mmCIF file of C-alpha atoms in Angstrom:
data_model
loop_
_atom_site.group_PDB
_atom_site.id
_atom_site.type_symbol
_atom_site.label_atom_id
_atom_site.label_comp_id
_atom_site.label_asym_id
_atom_site.label_seq_id
_atom_site.Cartn_x
_atom_site.Cartn_y
_atom_site.Cartn_z
ATOM 1 C CA MET K 1 21.480 -2.022 -30.424
ATOM 2 C CA SER K 2 20.589 0.535 -27.749
ATOM 3 C CA LYS K 3 21.214 0.109 -24.053
ATOM 4 C CA VAL K 4 18.070 -0.663 -22.030
ATOM 5 C CA ILE K 5 17.948 -0.435 -18.237
ATOM 6 C CA LEU K 6 15.309 -1.823 -15.889
ATOM 7 C CA HIS K 7 15.255 0.469 -12.845
ATOM 8 C CA VAL K 8 13.510 -0.567 -9.610
ATOM 9 C CA LEU K 9 11.611 2.508 -8.420
ATOM 10 C CA GLY K 10 9.770 1.047 -5.429
ATOM 11 C CA THR K 11 9.692 -2.187 -3.458
ATOM 12 C CA ALA K 12 6.974 -1.907 -0.793
ATOM 13 C CA GLN K 13 3.392 -3.114 -0.613
ATOM 14 C CA ASP K 14 0.806 -0.524 -1.630
ATOM 15 C CA ALA K 15 0.920 1.809 1.392
ATOM 16 C CA GLY K 16 4.703 1.836 1.674
ATOM 17 C CA LEU K 17 7.001 1.887 4.677
ATOM 18 C CA PRO K 18 6.180 3.461 7.079
ATOM 19 C CA HIS K 19 2.601 2.318 6.810
ATOM 20 C CA PRO K 20 -0.150 4.767 7.826
ATOM 21 C CA ASN K 21 -1.345 4.474 11.426
ATOM 22 C CA CYS K 22 1.208 1.783 12.228
ATOM 23 C CA PHE K 23 3.965 1.915 14.805
ATOM 24 C CA CYS K 24 5.312 -1.605 14.503
ATOM 25 C CA LYS K 25 9.040 -2.162 14.721
ATOM 26 C CA ASN K 26 9.640 -1.617 10.999
ATOM 27 C CA CYS K 27 7.394 1.433 10.761
ATOM 28 C CA LEU K 28 8.974 3.106 13.802
ATOM 29 C CA GLU K 29 12.400 2.588 12.267
ATOM 30 C CA ALA K 30 11.216 4.113 8.976
ATOM 31 C CA ILE K 31 9.627 7.077 10.758
ATOM 32 C CA GLU K 32 12.862 7.815 12.580
ATOM 33 C CA ASN K 33 15.286 6.899 9.796
ATOM 34 C CA PRO K 34 14.475 8.136 6.256
ATOM 35 C CA ALA K 35 17.030 5.715 4.775
ATOM 36 C CA PHE K 36 14.849 2.833 5.974
ATOM 37 C CA ARG K 37 11.733 4.024 4.106
ATOM 38 C CA ARG K 38 10.353 2.241 1.056
ATOM 39 C CA THR K 39 7.962 3.428 -1.646
ATOM 40 C CA ALA K 40 5.309 1.353 -3.408
ATOM 41 C CA ALA K 41 6.427 -1.264 -5.937
ATOM 42 C CA SER K 42 7.130 0.141 -9.400
ATOM 43 C CA LEU K 43 9.595 -0.248 -12.282
ATOM 44 C CA ALA K 44 10.972 2.006 -15.003
ATOM 45 C CA ILE K 45 12.281 0.843 -18.369
ATOM 46 C CA VAL K 46 14.929 3.418 -19.298
ATOM 47 C CA LEU K 47 16.288 4.020 -22.799
ATOM 48 C CA PRO K 48 19.203 6.391 -22.075
ATOM 49 C CA GLU K 49 20.306 6.907 -25.667
ATOM 50 C CA GLN K 50 16.770 7.818 -26.710
ATOM 51 C CA LYS K 51 16.246 10.052 -23.657
ATOM 52 C CA ALA K 52 13.069 8.106 -22.931
ATOM 53 C CA TRP K 53 11.570 5.950 -20.211
ATOM 54 C CA HIS K 54 8.471 3.845 -19.601
ATOM 55 C CA LEU K 55 6.746 3.267 -16.267
ATOM 56 C CA ILE K 56 5.172 0.141 -14.802
ATOM 57 C CA ASP K 57 2.510 1.219 -12.288
ATOM 58 C CA ALA K 58 1.732 4.775 -11.218
ATOM 59 C CA THR K 59 2.033 4.562 -7.440
ATOM 60 C CA PRO K 60 0.991 7.066 -4.742
ATOM 61 C CA ASP K 61 4.743 7.810 -4.547
ATOM 62 C CA LEU K 62 4.970 8.745 -8.222
ATOM 63 C CA LYS K 63 6.372 12.271 -7.864
ATOM 64 C CA GLU K 64 9.272 11.062 -5.717
ATOM 65 C CA GLN K 65 9.926 8.064 -7.950
ATOM 66 C CA MET K 66 9.812 10.186 -11.110
ATOM 67 C CA ALA K 67 12.370 12.603 -9.721
ATOM 68 C CA ARG K 68 14.727 9.785 -8.775
ATOM 69 C CA VAL K 69 14.787 8.101 -12.176
ATOM 70 C CA GLN K 70 14.919 11.431 -14.015
ATOM 71 C CA MET K 71 17.877 12.663 -11.963
ATOM 72 C CA LYS K 72 19.705 9.345 -12.251
ATOM 73 C CA HIS K 73 19.454 9.238 -16.049
ATOM 74 C CA ASN K 74 19.531 12.951 -16.959
ATOM 75 C CA LEU K 75 15.861 12.950 -17.910
ATOM 76 C CA GLN K 76 14.837 16.068 -15.993
ATOM 77 C CA GLY K 77 11.538 17.345 -17.346
ATOM 78 C CA GLN K 78 11.091 14.311 -19.589
ATOM 79 C CA LEU K 79 7.764 12.612 -18.889
ATOM 80 C CA MET K 80 7.428 8.869 -19.239
ATOM 81 C CA SER K 81 6.687 7.685 -22.784
ATOM 82 C CA SER K 82 4.025 5.287 -21.522
ATOM 83 C CA ILE K 83 2.602 3.723 -18.374
ATOM 84 C CA PHE K 84 1.743 0.033 -17.998
ATOM 85 C CA LEU K 85 -0.751 -0.773 -15.220
ATOM 86 C CA THR K 86 -0.939 -4.076 -13.358
ATOM 87 C CA HIS K 87 -4.303 -3.577 -11.604
ATOM 88 C CA ALA K 88 -6.644 -1.330 -9.618
ATOM 89 C CA HIS K 89 -5.290 -1.538 -6.079
ATOM 90 C CA LEU K 90 -4.012 1.350 -3.970
ATOM 91 C CA GLY K 91 -0.319 1.051 -4.744
ATOM 92 C CA HIS K 92 -0.591 0.724 -8.497
ATOM 93 C CA TYR K 93 -2.599 3.488 -10.157
ATOM 94 C CA PRO K 94 -3.407 6.552 -7.936
ATOM 95 C CA GLY K 95 -0.247 8.270 -9.214
ATOM 96 C CA LEU K 96 -2.057 8.858 -12.507
ATOM 97 C CA LEU K 97 -3.685 11.856 -10.833
ATOM 98 C CA PHE K 98 -0.332 13.670 -10.835
ATOM 99 C CA LEU K 99 -0.665 13.826 -14.632
ATOM 100 C CA GLY K 100 -3.866 15.847 -14.348
ATOM 101 C CA ARG K 101 -4.918 19.480 -14.293
ATOM 102 C CA GLU K 102 -4.039 20.035 -10.638
ATOM 103 C CA ALA K 103 -0.422 18.919 -11.130
ATOM 104 C CA ILE K 104 1.581 18.219 -14.325
ATOM 105 C CA GLY K 105 -1.164 18.851 -16.884
ATOM 106 C CA ALA K 106 0.284 16.181 -19.161
ATOM 107 C CA LYS K 107 -0.744 15.737 -22.790
ATOM 108 C CA ASN K 108 -1.855 12.295 -24.017
ATOM 109 C CA VAL K 109 0.507 10.098 -22.038
ATOM 110 C CA PRO K 110 -0.243 6.532 -23.234
ATOM 111 C CA VAL K 111 -1.637 4.411 -20.394
ATOM 112 C CA LEU K 112 -1.819 0.704 -21.181
ATOM 113 C CA ALA K 113 -4.348 -1.287 -19.161
ATOM 114 C CA GLY K 114 -6.607 -4.313 -19.323
ATOM 115 C CA THR K 115 -10.226 -4.153 -20.493
ATOM 116 C CA LYS K 116 -11.793 -3.687 -17.042
ATOM 117 C CA MET K 117 -9.093 -1.288 -15.877
ATOM 118 C CA LYS K 118 -9.515 0.840 -19.006
ATOM 119 C CA LYS K 119 -13.274 0.977 -18.465
ATOM 120 C CA LEU K 120 -12.816 2.036 -14.834
ATOM 121 C CA LEU K 121 -10.476 4.859 -15.807
ATOM 122 C CA GLU K 122 -12.794 6.036 -18.588
ATOM 123 C CA GLU K 123 -16.003 6.033 -16.565
ATOM 124 C CA GLN K 124 -15.191 6.654 -12.898
ATOM 125 C CA ALA K 125 -14.268 10.022 -11.380
ATOM 126 C CA PRO K 126 -11.704 11.405 -10.792
ATOM 127 C CA TRP K 127 -9.909 9.228 -13.372
ATOM 128 C CA SER K 128 -12.390 10.070 -16.117
ATOM 129 C CA GLN K 129 -11.246 13.691 -16.060
ATOM 130 C CA LEU K 130 -7.774 12.574 -17.132
ATOM 131 C CA THR K 131 -9.220 11.148 -20.333
ATOM 132 C CA LYS K 132 -11.684 14.016 -20.833
ATOM 133 C CA LEU K 133 -8.861 16.568 -20.668
ATOM 134 C CA HIS K 134 -6.541 14.335 -22.732
ATOM 135 C CA ASN K 135 -3.942 14.112 -19.969
ATOM 136 C CA ILE K 136 -3.760 10.396 -20.705
ATOM 137 C CA ASP K 137 -4.447 8.258 -23.758
ATOM 138 C CA LEU K 138 -5.934 4.927 -22.648
ATOM 139 C CA GLN K 139 -4.935 1.883 -24.679
ATOM 140 C CA GLU K 140 -6.277 -1.618 -24.068
ATOM 141 C CA ILE K 141 -3.864 -4.513 -23.664
ATOM 142 C CA ARG K 142 -4.573 -8.229 -23.406
ATOM 143 C CA ASP K 143 -3.050 -11.342 -21.896
ATOM 144 C CA GLY K 144 -0.171 -12.532 -24.060
ATOM 145 C CA GLN K 145 -0.092 -9.449 -26.300
ATOM 146 C CA ALA K 146 3.477 -8.344 -27.033
ATOM 147 C CA ILE K 147 4.045 -4.582 -26.895
ATOM 148 C CA ALA K 148 7.324 -3.234 -28.275
ATOM 149 C CA VAL K 149 8.443 -0.166 -26.314
ATOM 150 C CA SER K 150 11.530 0.050 -28.522
ATOM 151 C CA THR K 151 13.295 -2.067 -31.115
ATOM 152 C CA ASP K 152 15.205 -3.713 -28.243
ATOM 153 C CA VAL K 153 12.606 -4.353 -25.527
ATOM 154 C CA THR K 154 9.173 -5.984 -25.434
ATOM 155 C CA VAL K 155 6.577 -6.091 -22.653
ATOM 156 C CA ILE K 156 4.021 -8.914 -22.493
ATOM 157 C CA PRO K 157 1.114 -8.807 -19.994
ATOM 158 C CA VAL K 158 0.222 -12.056 -18.260
ATOM 159 C CA ASP K 159 -3.128 -12.518 -16.530
ATOM 160 C CA VAL K 160 -2.781 -13.633 -12.877
ATOM 161 C CA PRO K 161 -5.391 -14.312 -10.155
ATOM 162 C CA HIS K 162 -5.561 -11.539 -7.561
ATOM 163 C CA ARG K 163 -8.726 -10.273 -5.804
ATOM 164 C CA ASN K 164 -9.997 -8.608 -8.965
ATOM 165 C CA GLU K 165 -12.669 -6.416 -7.369
ATOM 166 C CA PHE K 166 -12.308 -3.618 -9.927
ATOM 167 C CA SER K 167 -10.029 -4.870 -12.702
ATOM 168 C CA GLU K 168 -8.042 -7.778 -14.009
ATOM 169 C CA THR K 169 -4.467 -8.170 -12.729
ATOM 170 C CA PHE K 170 -1.408 -8.456 -14.923
ATOM 171 C CA ALA K 171 2.105 -9.616 -14.350
ATOM 172 C CA PHE K 172 4.635 -8.704 -17.057
ATOM 173 C CA TRP K 173 7.373 -10.336 -19.066
ATOM 174 C CA ILE K 174 9.988 -7.694 -19.916
ATOM 175 C CA THR K 175 12.435 -8.890 -22.553
ATOM 176 C CA GLY K 176 15.517 -7.124 -23.877
ATOM 177 C CA THR K 177 18.377 -8.316 -26.036
ATOM 178 C CA LYS K 178 20.358 -9.659 -23.061
ATOM 179 C CA LYS K 179 17.896 -10.493 -20.282
ATOM 180 C CA LYS K 180 14.341 -11.732 -19.793
ATOM 181 C CA VAL K 181 12.553 -10.530 -16.644
ATOM 182 C CA LEU K 182 9.389 -11.870 -15.012
ATOM 183 C CA TYR K 183 7.626 -9.266 -12.849
ATOM 184 C CA ILE K 184 4.804 -10.487 -10.566
ATOM 185 C CA PRO K 185 4.215 -7.970 -7.760
ATOM 186 C CA ASP K 186 0.754 -9.328 -6.858
ATOM 187 C CA ILE K 187 -0.837 -12.763 -7.062
ATOM 188 C CA ASP K 188 -3.175 -14.662 -4.725
ATOM 189 C CA ARG K 189 -1.718 -18.184 -4.707
ATOM 190 C CA TRP K 190 0.763 -19.871 -7.020
ATOM 191 C CA GLU K 191 -1.503 -22.912 -7.265
ATOM 192 C CA GLN K 192 -4.420 -20.778 -8.486
ATOM 193 C CA TRP K 193 -2.454 -19.606 -11.523
ATOM 194 C CA ASP K 194 -2.932 -21.524 -14.757
ATOM 195 C CA LYS K 195 0.847 -21.519 -15.202
ATOM 196 C CA ASP K 196 3.477 -23.290 -13.128
ATOM 197 C CA ILE K 197 5.616 -20.743 -11.276
ATOM 198 C CA TYR K 198 8.664 -23.016 -11.376
ATOM 199 C CA GLU K 199 8.462 -23.428 -15.155
ATOM 200 C CA ALA K 200 7.824 -19.702 -15.633
ATOM 201 C CA CYS K 201 10.821 -18.699 -13.535
ATOM 202 C CA LYS K 202 12.925 -21.283 -15.326
ATOM 203 C CA GLU K 203 12.414 -19.269 -18.536
ATOM 204 C CA ALA K 204 13.599 -16.034 -16.894
ATOM 205 C CA ASP K 205 17.020 -14.599 -16.200
ATOM 206 C CA ILE K 206 15.609 -12.375 -13.451
ATOM 207 C CA CYS K 207 12.403 -12.698 -11.423
ATOM 208 C CA LEU K 208 10.818 -9.976 -9.281
ATOM 209 C CA LEU K 209 8.152 -11.824 -7.313
ATOM 210 C CA ASP K 210 5.404 -11.088 -4.804
ATOM 211 C CA GLY K 211 7.103 -10.979 -1.398
ATOM 212 C CA THR K 212 4.280 -9.276 0.477
ATOM 213 C CA PHE K 213 4.350 -11.641 3.450
ATOM 214 C CA HIS K 214 7.131 -13.823 4.810
ATOM 215 C CA SER K 215 4.751 -15.957 6.866
ATOM 216 C CA ILE K 216 1.228 -15.865 8.290
ATOM 217 C CA GLU K 217 2.620 -14.290 11.455
ATOM 218 C CA ASP K 218 3.357 -11.083 9.510
ATOM 219 C CA LEU K 219 -0.344 -10.223 9.688
ATOM 220 C CA THR K 220 -1.435 -11.916 12.901
ATOM 221 C CA ASN K 221 1.194 -9.863 14.735
ATOM 222 C CA ILE K 222 -0.586 -6.662 13.650
ATOM 223 C CA GLY K 223 -4.143 -7.917 14.064
ATOM 224 C CA ARG K 224 -5.038 -8.640 10.414
ATOM 225 C CA ASP K 225 -6.469 -11.822 8.912
ATOM 226 C CA TYR K 226 -4.224 -13.427 6.291
ATOM 227 C CA ARG K 227 -7.258 -15.043 4.621
ATOM 228 C CA GLU K 228 -8.569 -11.590 3.688
ATOM 229 C CA ILE K 229 -5.336 -10.555 1.954
ATOM 230 C CA PRO K 230 -4.088 -13.595 0.013
ATOM 231 C CA HIS K 231 -0.534 -13.574 -1.276
ATOM 232 C CA PRO K 232 1.967 -16.443 -1.594
ATOM 233 C CA LEU K 233 4.235 -16.627 1.448
ATOM 234 C CA MET K 234 7.932 -16.050 0.854
ATOM 235 C CA THR K 235 8.672 -19.296 2.692
ATOM 236 C CA GLU K 236 6.456 -21.194 0.266
ATOM 237 C CA THR K 237 7.933 -19.447 -2.781
ATOM 238 C CA MET K 238 11.457 -20.284 -1.668
ATOM 239 C CA ASP K 239 10.517 -23.941 -1.195
ATOM 240 C CA ARG K 240 9.089 -24.046 -4.710
ATOM 241 C CA LEU K 241 12.008 -22.274 -6.400
ATOM 242 C CA GLN K 242 15.047 -23.314 -4.360
ATOM 243 C CA ASP K 243 16.430 -25.436 -7.205
ATOM 244 C CA LEU K 244 16.441 -22.429 -9.573
ATOM 245 C CA VAL K 245 18.611 -19.938 -7.673
ATOM 246 C CA GLU K 246 21.790 -21.083 -9.419
ATOM 247 C CA GLN K 247 20.413 -20.199 -12.856
ATOM 248 C CA THR K 248 17.827 -17.441 -12.163
ATOM 249 C CA ASP K 249 18.213 -14.317 -10.031
ATOM 250 C CA ILE K 250 15.119 -14.270 -7.820
ATOM 251 C CA TYR K 251 14.178 -11.084 -5.970
ATOM 252 C CA PHE K 252 11.251 -10.437 -3.652
ATOM 253 C CA ILE K 253 9.354 -7.187 -4.155
ATOM 254 C CA HIS K 254 6.085 -5.607 -2.888
ATOM 255 C CA LEU K 255 7.021 -6.253 0.764
ATOM 256 C CA ASN K 256 4.443 -5.446 3.424
ATOM 257 C CA HIS K 257 5.541 -3.139 6.245
ATOM 258 C CA SER K 258 5.191 -5.998 8.748
ATOM 259 C CA ASN K 259 7.507 -8.353 6.826
ATOM 260 C CA PRO K 260 10.427 -9.460 9.054
ATOM 261 C CA ALA K 261 12.669 -9.565 5.982
ATOM 262 C CA LEU K 262 12.735 -5.756 6.357
ATOM 263 C CA ASP K 263 13.897 -5.860 9.987
ATOM 264 C CA LYS K 264 17.083 -3.834 10.439
ATOM 265 C CA GLU K 265 18.616 -6.730 12.379
ATOM 266 C CA ARG K 266 18.467 -8.759 9.127
ATOM 267 C CA THR K 267 17.926 -12.193 10.726
ATOM 268 C CA VAL K 268 15.275 -13.319 8.215
ATOM 269 C CA ARG K 269 16.947 -11.508 5.351
ATOM 270 C CA ASN K 270 20.268 -13.203 6.048
ATOM 271 C CA GLU K 271 18.512 -16.576 6.063
ATOM 272 C CA LEU K 272 16.875 -16.074 2.676
ATOM 273 C CA GLU K 273 20.058 -14.627 1.161
ATOM 274 C CA ALA K 274 21.942 -17.691 2.390
ATOM 275 C CA LYS K 275 19.474 -19.729 0.328
ATOM 276 C CA GLY K 276 20.300 -17.668 -2.772
ATOM 277 C CA PHE K 277 17.273 -15.337 -2.807
ATOM 278 C CA HIS K 278 17.323 -11.531 -2.715
ATOM 279 C CA ILE K 279 15.290 -8.552 -1.510
ATOM 280 C CA ALA K 280 14.778 -5.902 -4.207
ATOM 281 C CA GLU K 281 16.056 -2.425 -3.325
ATOM 282 C CA GLU K 282 15.036 0.918 -4.730
ATOM 283 C CA GLY K 283 17.569 2.059 -7.306
ATOM 284 C CA LEU K 284 18.529 -1.491 -8.278
ATOM 285 C CA GLU K 285 19.160 -1.688 -12.025
ATOM 286 C CA PHE K 286 19.479 -4.439 -14.613
ATOM 287 C CA VAL K 287 20.780 -4.064 -18.167
ATOM 288 C CA LEU K 288 18.283 -5.702 -20.497
#
């Protein structure tokens, strides 16, 4: 049985922290203090004994995230063995371009995506050049299909509702020999899902859940309309899952730059931690 590590590469909503053209309290702190910055939400499944790793989502911050996981696990120069994609929004697939002619010039890196996402990457420029030049090898995955990335870890995509303008959206079950992880960085509303979030989290040892917004005020304070960017509120998620925190480790990920849970004064963060919930941090690792 080989050791498997789930490494949190990024924890922010698509555009990261600081957010472009924003000078809110959190963004100003991140501009002035590099330690406060956050990159877009992403995970790595690391197989140290095999000198291999697999990526979940190729973010705009890919080159920085790659370097961090490679340095941490002595994988310098070792490209990911595969990339799983959740969906076609800004924070989740633009990093594929770093595999192309202008950068790495990779050879046939397997990229696993849903039917619509695969079609987009095959037919639309500039992504189509990656397939034409064989930088990536697109492979279609489906809801509920188990994919073994090693003899000790399996990834299962789960279809979730989320503004699917260009592709379907997947969450992922990531199961090792010791732990079972539910990863849902993006979803519109828990009640719109055909599965019950409480029952799903009850099956998991660890959950990494959409924490984009703490409350509606996150967006109204910066002049955006919450109805245009649906995500479950952290306050609502905590109400739904409060009874599970003793048995399941629940982390929030994919935090928007305006989220008060990121405030350096930690008032909101201390409140949610007192309830047994956690904020995911870059570099956090779990042994699967």
